[in-house]
Short mmCIF file of C-alpha atoms in Angstrom, two decimals:
data_model
loop_
_atom_site.label_atom_id
_atom_site.label_comp_id
_atom_site.label_asym_id
_atom_site.label_seq_id
_atom_site.Cartn_x
_atom_site.Cartn_y
_atom_site.Cartn_z
CA UNK A 1 39.90 3.97 -39.69
CA UNK A 2 43.45 4.68 -40.87
CA UNK A 3 44.27 6.58 -44.05
CA UNK A 4 45.38 3.45 -45.93
CA UNK A 5 42.11 1.64 -45.21
CA UNK A 6 40.13 4.75 -46.08
CA UNK A 7 41.96 5.13 -49.39
CA UNK A 8 41.35 1.45 -50.16
CA UNK A 9 37.62 1.84 -49.54
CA UNK A 10 37.50 4.93 -51.74
CA UNK A 11 39.28 3.10 -54.56
CA UNK A 12 36.92 0.13 -54.15
CA UNK A 13 33.85 2.37 -54.29
CA UNK A 14 35.24 4.16 -57.34
CA UNK A 15 36.08 0.87 -59.06
CA UNK A 16 32.57 -0.42 -58.38
CA UNK A 17 31.18 2.85 -59.73
CA UNK A 18 33.21 2.44 -62.92
CA UNK A 19 32.05 -1.17 -63.31
CA UNK A 20 28.45 -0.08 -62.96
CA UNK A 21 28.94 2.72 -65.46
CA UNK A 22 30.58 0.33 -67.95
CA UNK A 23 27.47 -1.82 -67.65
CA UNK A 24 25.20 1.17 -68.16
CA UNK A 25 27.25 2.25 -71.20
CA UNK A 26 26.97 -1.25 -72.65
CA UNK A 27 23.23 -1.21 -72.03
CA UNK A 28 22.86 2.13 -73.82
CA UNK A 29 25.19 1.46 -76.73
CA UNK A 30 24.76 -2.24 -77.45
CA UNK A 31 21.53 -2.05 -79.49
CA UNK A 32 22.96 0.51 -81.91
CA UNK A 33 26.31 -1.28 -82.24
CA UNK A 34 24.62 -4.65 -82.80
CA UNK A 35 22.38 -3.11 -85.46
CA UNK A 36 25.49 -1.59 -87.08
CA UNK A 37 27.12 -5.04 -87.15
CA UNK A 38 23.99 -6.50 -88.72
CA UNK A 39 24.07 -3.76 -91.36
CA UNK A 40 27.75 -4.50 -92.09
CA UNK A 41 27.01 -8.17 -92.67
CA UNK A 42 24.03 -7.30 -94.83
CA UNK A 43 26.41 -5.14 -96.86
CA UNK A 44 28.83 -8.05 -97.15
CA UNK A 45 26.00 -10.24 -98.47
CA UNK A 46 25.08 -7.66 -101.11
CA UNK A 47 28.73 -7.30 -102.13
CA UNK A 48 29.03 -11.09 -102.45
CA UNK A 49 25.98 -11.22 -104.72
CA UNK A 50 27.62 -8.69 -107.02
CA UNK A 51 31.13 -10.15 -107.08
CA UNK A 52 31.09 -13.93 -106.64
CA UNK A 53 30.09 -16.89 -108.78
CA UNK A 54 26.76 -18.62 -108.39
CA UNK A 55 28.47 -21.78 -107.09
CA UNK A 56 29.66 -19.96 -103.98
CA UNK A 57 26.68 -17.66 -103.70
CA UNK A 58 24.42 -19.67 -101.40
CA UNK A 59 27.17 -20.42 -98.90
CA UNK A 60 28.59 -16.91 -98.82
CA UNK A 61 25.18 -15.27 -98.48
CA UNK A 62 24.19 -17.65 -95.67
CA UNK A 63 27.44 -16.97 -93.81
CA UNK A 64 26.70 -13.23 -94.04
CA UNK A 65 22.94 -13.35 -93.45
CA UNK A 66 23.08 -15.68 -90.43
CA UNK A 67 25.39 -13.42 -88.34
CA UNK A 68 23.40 -10.41 -89.56
CA UNK A 69 20.24 -11.98 -88.16
CA UNK A 70 22.07 -13.04 -84.99
CA UNK A 71 23.34 -9.50 -84.40
CA UNK A 72 19.88 -8.13 -85.15
CA UNK A 73 18.51 -10.49 -82.49
CA UNK A 74 21.18 -9.32 -80.04
CA UNK A 75 20.17 -5.71 -80.69
CA UNK A 76 16.51 -6.50 -80.07
CA UNK A 77 17.32 -8.43 -76.89
CA UNK A 78 19.45 -5.51 -75.71
CA UNK A 79 16.45 -3.22 -76.06
CA UNK A 80 14.17 -5.57 -74.15
CA UNK A 81 13.62 -5.90 -70.42
CA UNK A 82 15.72 -9.07 -70.41
CA UNK A 83 18.90 -6.97 -70.51
CA UNK A 84 20.28 -4.91 -67.64
CA UNK A 85 23.55 -3.20 -66.79
CA UNK A 86 24.96 -6.43 -65.31
CA UNK A 87 24.46 -8.75 -68.27
CA UNK A 88 24.79 -6.17 -71.06
CA UNK A 89 28.64 -6.43 -71.25
CA UNK A 90 28.38 -10.23 -71.55
CA UNK A 91 25.80 -9.86 -74.31
CA UNK A 92 28.13 -7.38 -76.02
CA UNK A 93 30.96 -9.93 -75.84
CA UNK A 94 28.69 -12.55 -77.44
CA UNK A 95 27.87 -10.11 -80.23
CA UNK A 96 31.58 -9.51 -80.82
CA UNK A 97 32.36 -13.23 -81.00
CA UNK A 98 29.50 -13.77 -83.46
CA UNK A 99 30.85 -11.00 -85.66
CA UNK A 100 34.43 -12.29 -85.54
CA UNK A 101 33.73 -15.98 -86.13
CA UNK A 102 31.55 -15.67 -89.24
CA UNK A 103 34.36 -14.63 -91.69
CA UNK A 104 36.43 -17.67 -90.66
CA UNK A 105 33.65 -19.99 -91.85
CA UNK A 106 33.66 -18.20 -95.21
CA UNK A 107 37.44 -18.48 -95.57
CA UNK A 108 37.33 -22.18 -94.68
CA UNK A 109 34.85 -22.76 -97.51
CA UNK A 110 35.82 -20.44 -100.36
CA UNK A 111 39.46 -19.38 -99.62
CA UNK A 112 39.04 -15.71 -100.66
CA UNK A 113 41.35 -13.03 -99.27
CA UNK A 114 38.50 -10.51 -99.38
CA UNK A 115 37.08 -12.24 -96.29
CA UNK A 116 40.08 -10.98 -94.36
CA UNK A 117 38.85 -7.48 -95.18
CA UNK A 118 35.47 -8.40 -93.73
CA UNK A 119 37.19 -9.55 -90.56
CA UNK A 120 39.28 -6.36 -90.29
CA UNK A 121 36.16 -4.20 -90.59
CA UNK A 122 34.26 -6.23 -88.02
CA UNK A 123 37.24 -6.24 -85.66
CA UNK A 124 37.73 -2.46 -85.85
CA UNK A 125 34.01 -1.82 -85.37
CA UNK A 126 34.00 -4.37 -82.54
CA UNK A 127 36.06 -1.98 -80.45
CA UNK A 128 32.79 -0.22 -79.69
CA UNK A 129 31.52 -3.44 -78.08
CA UNK A 130 34.39 -3.57 -75.59
CA UNK A 131 33.45 -2.21 -72.18
CA UNK A 132 35.72 -4.24 -69.88
CA UNK A 133 39.31 -5.42 -70.06
CA UNK A 134 38.33 -9.09 -70.15
CA UNK A 135 36.42 -8.38 -73.35
CA UNK A 136 39.52 -6.81 -74.87
CA UNK A 137 41.61 -9.87 -73.98
CA UNK A 138 39.01 -12.20 -75.52
CA UNK A 139 38.94 -10.14 -78.71
CA UNK A 140 42.74 -10.11 -78.95
CA UNK A 141 42.91 -13.88 -78.44
CA UNK A 142 40.17 -14.46 -81.02
CA UNK A 143 41.94 -12.19 -83.50
CA UNK A 144 45.27 -14.00 -83.16
CA UNK A 145 43.60 -17.41 -83.56
CA UNK A 146 41.58 -16.18 -86.54
CA UNK A 147 44.62 -14.74 -88.27
CA UNK A 148 46.71 -17.87 -87.74
CA UNK A 149 43.98 -20.20 -89.02
CA UNK A 150 43.16 -17.92 -91.95
CA UNK A 151 46.78 -17.68 -93.10
CA UNK A 152 47.01 -21.46 -92.99
CA UNK A 153 43.82 -21.91 -95.00
CA UNK A 154 44.68 -19.30 -97.63
CA UNK A 155 48.25 -20.53 -98.25
CA UNK A 156 49.50 -16.96 -98.62
CA UNK A 157 52.99 -16.03 -99.64
CA UNK A 158 55.37 -14.53 -97.10
CA UNK A 159 54.88 -11.04 -98.57
CA UNK A 160 51.09 -11.35 -98.46
CA UNK A 161 51.24 -12.64 -94.91
CA UNK A 162 53.23 -9.56 -93.91
CA UNK A 163 50.74 -7.23 -95.63
CA UNK A 164 47.76 -8.86 -93.93
CA UNK A 165 49.55 -8.89 -90.59
CA UNK A 166 50.14 -5.14 -90.91
CA UNK A 167 46.47 -4.66 -91.81
CA UNK A 168 45.38 -6.67 -88.78
CA UNK A 169 47.62 -4.61 -86.50
CA UNK A 170 46.01 -1.43 -87.87
CA UNK A 171 42.52 -2.86 -87.31
CA UNK A 172 43.45 -3.92 -83.79
CA UNK A 173 44.85 -0.45 -83.17
CA UNK A 174 41.55 1.12 -84.25
CA UNK A 175 39.59 -1.24 -82.02
CA UNK A 176 41.92 -0.50 -79.10
CA UNK A 177 41.63 3.27 -79.69
CA UNK A 178 37.83 3.01 -79.63
CA UNK A 179 38.03 0.90 -76.47
CA UNK A 180 40.32 3.38 -74.70
CA UNK A 181 38.26 6.40 -75.78
CA UNK A 182 35.06 4.72 -74.66
CA UNK A 183 36.45 3.79 -71.23
CA UNK A 184 37.82 7.31 -70.76
CA UNK A 185 34.41 8.79 -71.59
CA UNK A 186 32.70 6.41 -69.16
CA UNK A 187 35.20 7.27 -66.41
CA UNK A 188 34.68 11.01 -66.92
CA UNK A 189 30.93 10.49 -66.74
CA UNK A 190 31.25 8.31 -63.62
CA UNK A 191 33.54 10.85 -61.93
CA UNK A 192 31.14 13.70 -62.68
CA UNK A 193 28.17 11.67 -61.44
CA UNK A 194 30.07 10.66 -58.30
CA UNK A 195 30.94 14.30 -57.60
CA UNK A 196 27.33 15.40 -58.07
CA UNK A 197 26.14 12.57 -55.83
CA UNK A 198 28.65 13.58 -53.15
CA UNK A 199 27.59 17.23 -53.32
CA UNK A 200 23.93 16.26 -53.07
CA UNK A 201 24.51 14.48 -49.76
CA UNK A 202 27.29 16.56 -48.21
CA UNK A 203 27.82 20.05 -46.88
CA UNK A 204 30.15 22.00 -49.22
CA UNK A 205 31.86 23.93 -46.41
CA UNK A 206 32.76 21.09 -44.05
CA UNK A 207 32.50 18.01 -46.25
CA UNK A 208 30.25 16.43 -43.63
CA UNK A 209 26.91 14.86 -44.45
CA UNK A 210 24.13 17.38 -44.87
CA UNK A 211 20.63 16.89 -43.48
CA UNK A 212 19.46 14.87 -46.48
CA UNK A 213 22.60 12.74 -46.50
CA UNK A 214 22.24 11.99 -42.79
CA UNK A 215 18.60 10.95 -43.22
CA UNK A 216 19.61 8.48 -45.95
CA UNK A 217 22.66 7.06 -44.16
CA UNK A 218 21.03 6.88 -40.72
CA UNK A 219 18.23 4.65 -42.01
CA UNK A 220 20.76 1.89 -42.74
CA UNK A 221 22.43 2.36 -39.35
CA UNK A 222 19.09 2.19 -37.53
CA UNK A 223 18.13 -0.94 -39.45
CA UNK A 224 21.41 -2.53 -38.32
CA UNK A 225 20.69 -1.53 -34.71
CA UNK A 226 17.25 -3.16 -34.90
CA UNK A 227 18.65 -6.39 -36.35
CA UNK A 228 21.42 -6.62 -33.75
CA UNK A 229 19.22 -5.26 -30.92
CA UNK A 230 21.70 -2.52 -30.08
CA UNK A 231 21.17 0.97 -28.73
CA UNK A 232 21.68 4.09 -30.85
CA UNK A 233 22.94 7.48 -29.71
CA UNK A 234 22.79 11.00 -31.06
CA UNK A 235 24.95 13.95 -30.05
CA UNK A 236 23.63 17.41 -30.85
CA UNK A 237 26.32 20.12 -30.99
CA UNK A 238 25.52 23.83 -31.14
CA UNK A 239 28.29 26.37 -31.76
CA UNK A 240 28.24 29.03 -29.05
CA UNK A 241 28.13 32.63 -30.21
CA UNK A 242 28.60 32.02 -33.95
CA UNK A 243 26.59 35.12 -34.83
CA UNK A 244 28.85 37.21 -32.58
CA UNK A 245 31.92 35.76 -34.32
CA UNK A 246 30.44 36.64 -37.71
CA UNK A 247 29.66 40.18 -36.59
CA UNK A 248 33.02 40.79 -34.92
CA UNK A 249 35.39 38.98 -37.29
CA UNK A 250 33.45 38.46 -40.51
CA UNK A 251 31.74 35.48 -42.10
CA UNK A 252 35.04 34.02 -43.31
CA UNK A 253 36.11 33.71 -39.69
CA UNK A 254 32.75 32.15 -38.87
CA UNK A 255 33.15 29.64 -41.69
CA UNK A 256 36.63 28.80 -40.42
CA UNK A 257 35.25 28.14 -36.93
CA UNK A 258 32.55 25.86 -38.37
CA UNK A 259 35.15 23.97 -40.41
CA UNK A 260 37.52 23.49 -37.47
CA UNK A 261 34.71 22.36 -35.18
CA UNK A 262 33.64 19.86 -37.86
CA UNK A 263 37.20 18.51 -38.00
CA UNK A 264 37.35 18.26 -34.22
CA UNK A 265 33.98 16.47 -34.11
CA UNK A 266 35.12 13.85 -36.61
CA UNK A 267 38.12 13.06 -34.39
CA UNK A 268 35.73 12.13 -31.60
CA UNK A 269 33.85 9.46 -33.52
CA UNK A 270 34.46 5.96 -34.84
CA UNK A 271 34.60 5.07 -38.51
CA UNK A 272 31.03 3.74 -38.53
CA UNK A 273 29.53 6.82 -36.81
CA UNK A 274 27.76 9.47 -38.87
CA UNK A 275 28.63 13.16 -38.55
CA UNK A 276 26.48 15.80 -40.23
CA UNK A 277 26.03 19.53 -40.39
CA UNK A 278 22.41 19.78 -39.33
CA UNK A 279 22.03 23.56 -39.58
CA UNK A 280 24.05 26.73 -39.86
CA UNK A 281 25.66 26.36 -36.42
CA UNK A 282 24.57 22.82 -35.55
CA UNK A 283 26.25 19.43 -35.94
CA UNK A 284 24.80 15.99 -35.28
CA UNK A 285 26.57 12.69 -34.57
CA UNK A 286 24.67 9.39 -34.75
CA UNK A 287 26.16 5.99 -33.96
CA UNK A 288 25.70 2.63 -32.28
CA UNK A 289 26.19 2.24 -28.54
CA UNK A 290 26.01 4.68 -25.65
CA UNK A 291 27.79 7.63 -27.24
CA UNK A 292 30.45 10.03 -25.90
CA UNK A 293 29.98 12.09 -22.76
CA UNK A 294 28.77 15.64 -23.67
CA UNK A 295 31.29 17.23 -21.27
CA UNK A 296 34.11 15.42 -23.08
CA UNK A 297 32.71 16.47 -26.48
CA UNK A 298 32.66 20.12 -25.43
CA UNK A 299 36.15 20.01 -23.88
CA UNK A 300 37.83 18.20 -26.78
CA UNK A 301 36.28 20.42 -29.46
CA UNK A 302 37.10 23.60 -27.58
CA UNK A 303 40.72 22.54 -27.04
CA UNK A 304 41.23 21.40 -30.65
CA UNK A 305 39.64 24.50 -32.17
CA UNK A 306 41.51 26.91 -29.89
CA UNK A 307 44.82 25.31 -30.89
CA UNK A 308 43.90 25.27 -34.58
CA UNK A 309 42.74 28.90 -34.73
CA UNK A 310 45.49 30.30 -32.46
CA UNK A 311 43.20 33.23 -31.73
CA UNK A 312 42.59 34.15 -28.11
CA UNK A 313 39.39 36.01 -29.05
CA UNK A 314 37.76 32.90 -30.55
CA UNK A 315 37.69 29.91 -28.22
CA UNK A 316 35.58 27.52 -30.29
CA UNK A 317 33.22 26.70 -27.44
CA UNK A 318 30.18 24.51 -28.13
CA UNK A 319 27.22 23.11 -26.25
CA UNK A 320 26.46 19.41 -26.60
CA UNK A 321 23.58 17.14 -25.70
CA UNK A 322 23.24 13.36 -25.80
CA UNK A 323 20.33 10.99 -26.33
CA UNK A 324 20.23 7.20 -26.41
CA UNK A 325 17.42 4.88 -27.52
CA UNK A 326 17.11 1.16 -28.05
CA UNK A 327 17.28 0.12 -31.70
CA UNK A 328 13.71 -1.23 -31.78
CA UNK A 329 12.23 2.16 -30.82
CA UNK A 330 14.85 4.50 -32.29
CA UNK A 331 14.35 6.93 -35.14
CA UNK A 332 16.69 9.63 -36.35
CA UNK A 333 14.20 12.42 -35.72
CA UNK A 334 13.47 11.23 -32.16
CA UNK A 335 17.16 10.87 -31.33
CA UNK A 336 18.02 14.32 -32.67
CA UNK A 337 15.04 15.94 -30.93
CA UNK A 338 16.00 14.44 -27.57
CA UNK A 339 19.69 15.31 -27.99
CA UNK A 340 18.73 18.89 -28.92
CA UNK A 341 16.55 19.18 -25.81
CA UNK A 342 19.35 17.79 -23.65
CA UNK A 343 21.79 20.30 -25.14
CA UNK A 344 19.50 23.24 -24.29
CA UNK A 345 18.96 21.88 -20.78
CA UNK A 346 22.70 21.62 -20.16
CA UNK A 347 23.30 25.09 -21.62
CA UNK A 348 20.66 26.65 -19.32
CA UNK A 349 22.14 24.90 -16.28
CA UNK A 350 25.62 26.12 -17.20
CA UNK A 351 24.42 29.70 -17.65
CA UNK A 352 22.53 29.58 -14.37
CA UNK A 353 25.65 28.34 -12.62
CA UNK A 354 27.71 31.13 -14.20
CA UNK A 355 25.23 33.76 -12.93
CA UNK A 356 25.42 32.40 -9.42
CA UNK A 357 29.19 32.67 -9.43
#
């Protein structure tokens, strides 16, 4: 896989992670925000009782109480099992539209400028309901339509129109600031969670999968092999004389050898193959098909590491073993066990041959 394709996949995974986190944030925050909106409308109803004539009272209270009850219902639904991270942002958008549309009905009936204040408050608070860009665009479009219709209904003077336009811009700015801050917080959380997830499944020295990460990833690969009736291979790689390198040159040198061998091993595999650090001086490769020849694995790694280290005293030699099983009967543990046994068998044969010479 080339670098451009790899970068694209990383961006796609990250984008999907953000989308999931936006949904989780909506799921966590929606009940409280919906209840806050209901409380705001209840406050509007109380204010109307204290400030408006009895002729308008029933209409104004109903236009405040109905959205309050609707938002209360949204909050209760958000806390139920009916809501999940996928539909929570849509439910949040519905709550925002409910909150924004109610003041327009009041203006259409009673023509009071105070209802523009209601709308500004709801719009600013509605920024907390925005978790995705599409929601922001819908809110902006709704706000522009609301303002245009309201100005027409209220027959405001040019000066008053300018004042209310400035107020709406301020309210939109507050909503946008809340939206941006919320998305930034979600992204920081998603990045931290992604980093922790990566560290949980990868070796910190080499960046390869660790034993736990390989067990998780190999299950999907083995399932694919069973479905497609393909064979699966495992290569077991053991670093020769790592303890001697540590004793003679220090553990930093040993870590460098491990890292360079890991890099060399990844050059041998395809994009779909799995490479893991199985133990302190052991690497494992699992993939579909017959797998690379162990002699080639040993030769390529030794050549690459020798060039990379530029140290005649450290040759980066390894011993490798290969196992292959049909997908129907393959398991990660069986593949690794057989490859490990093959590696030891080849190492013993090589040492025996060296003694004879």
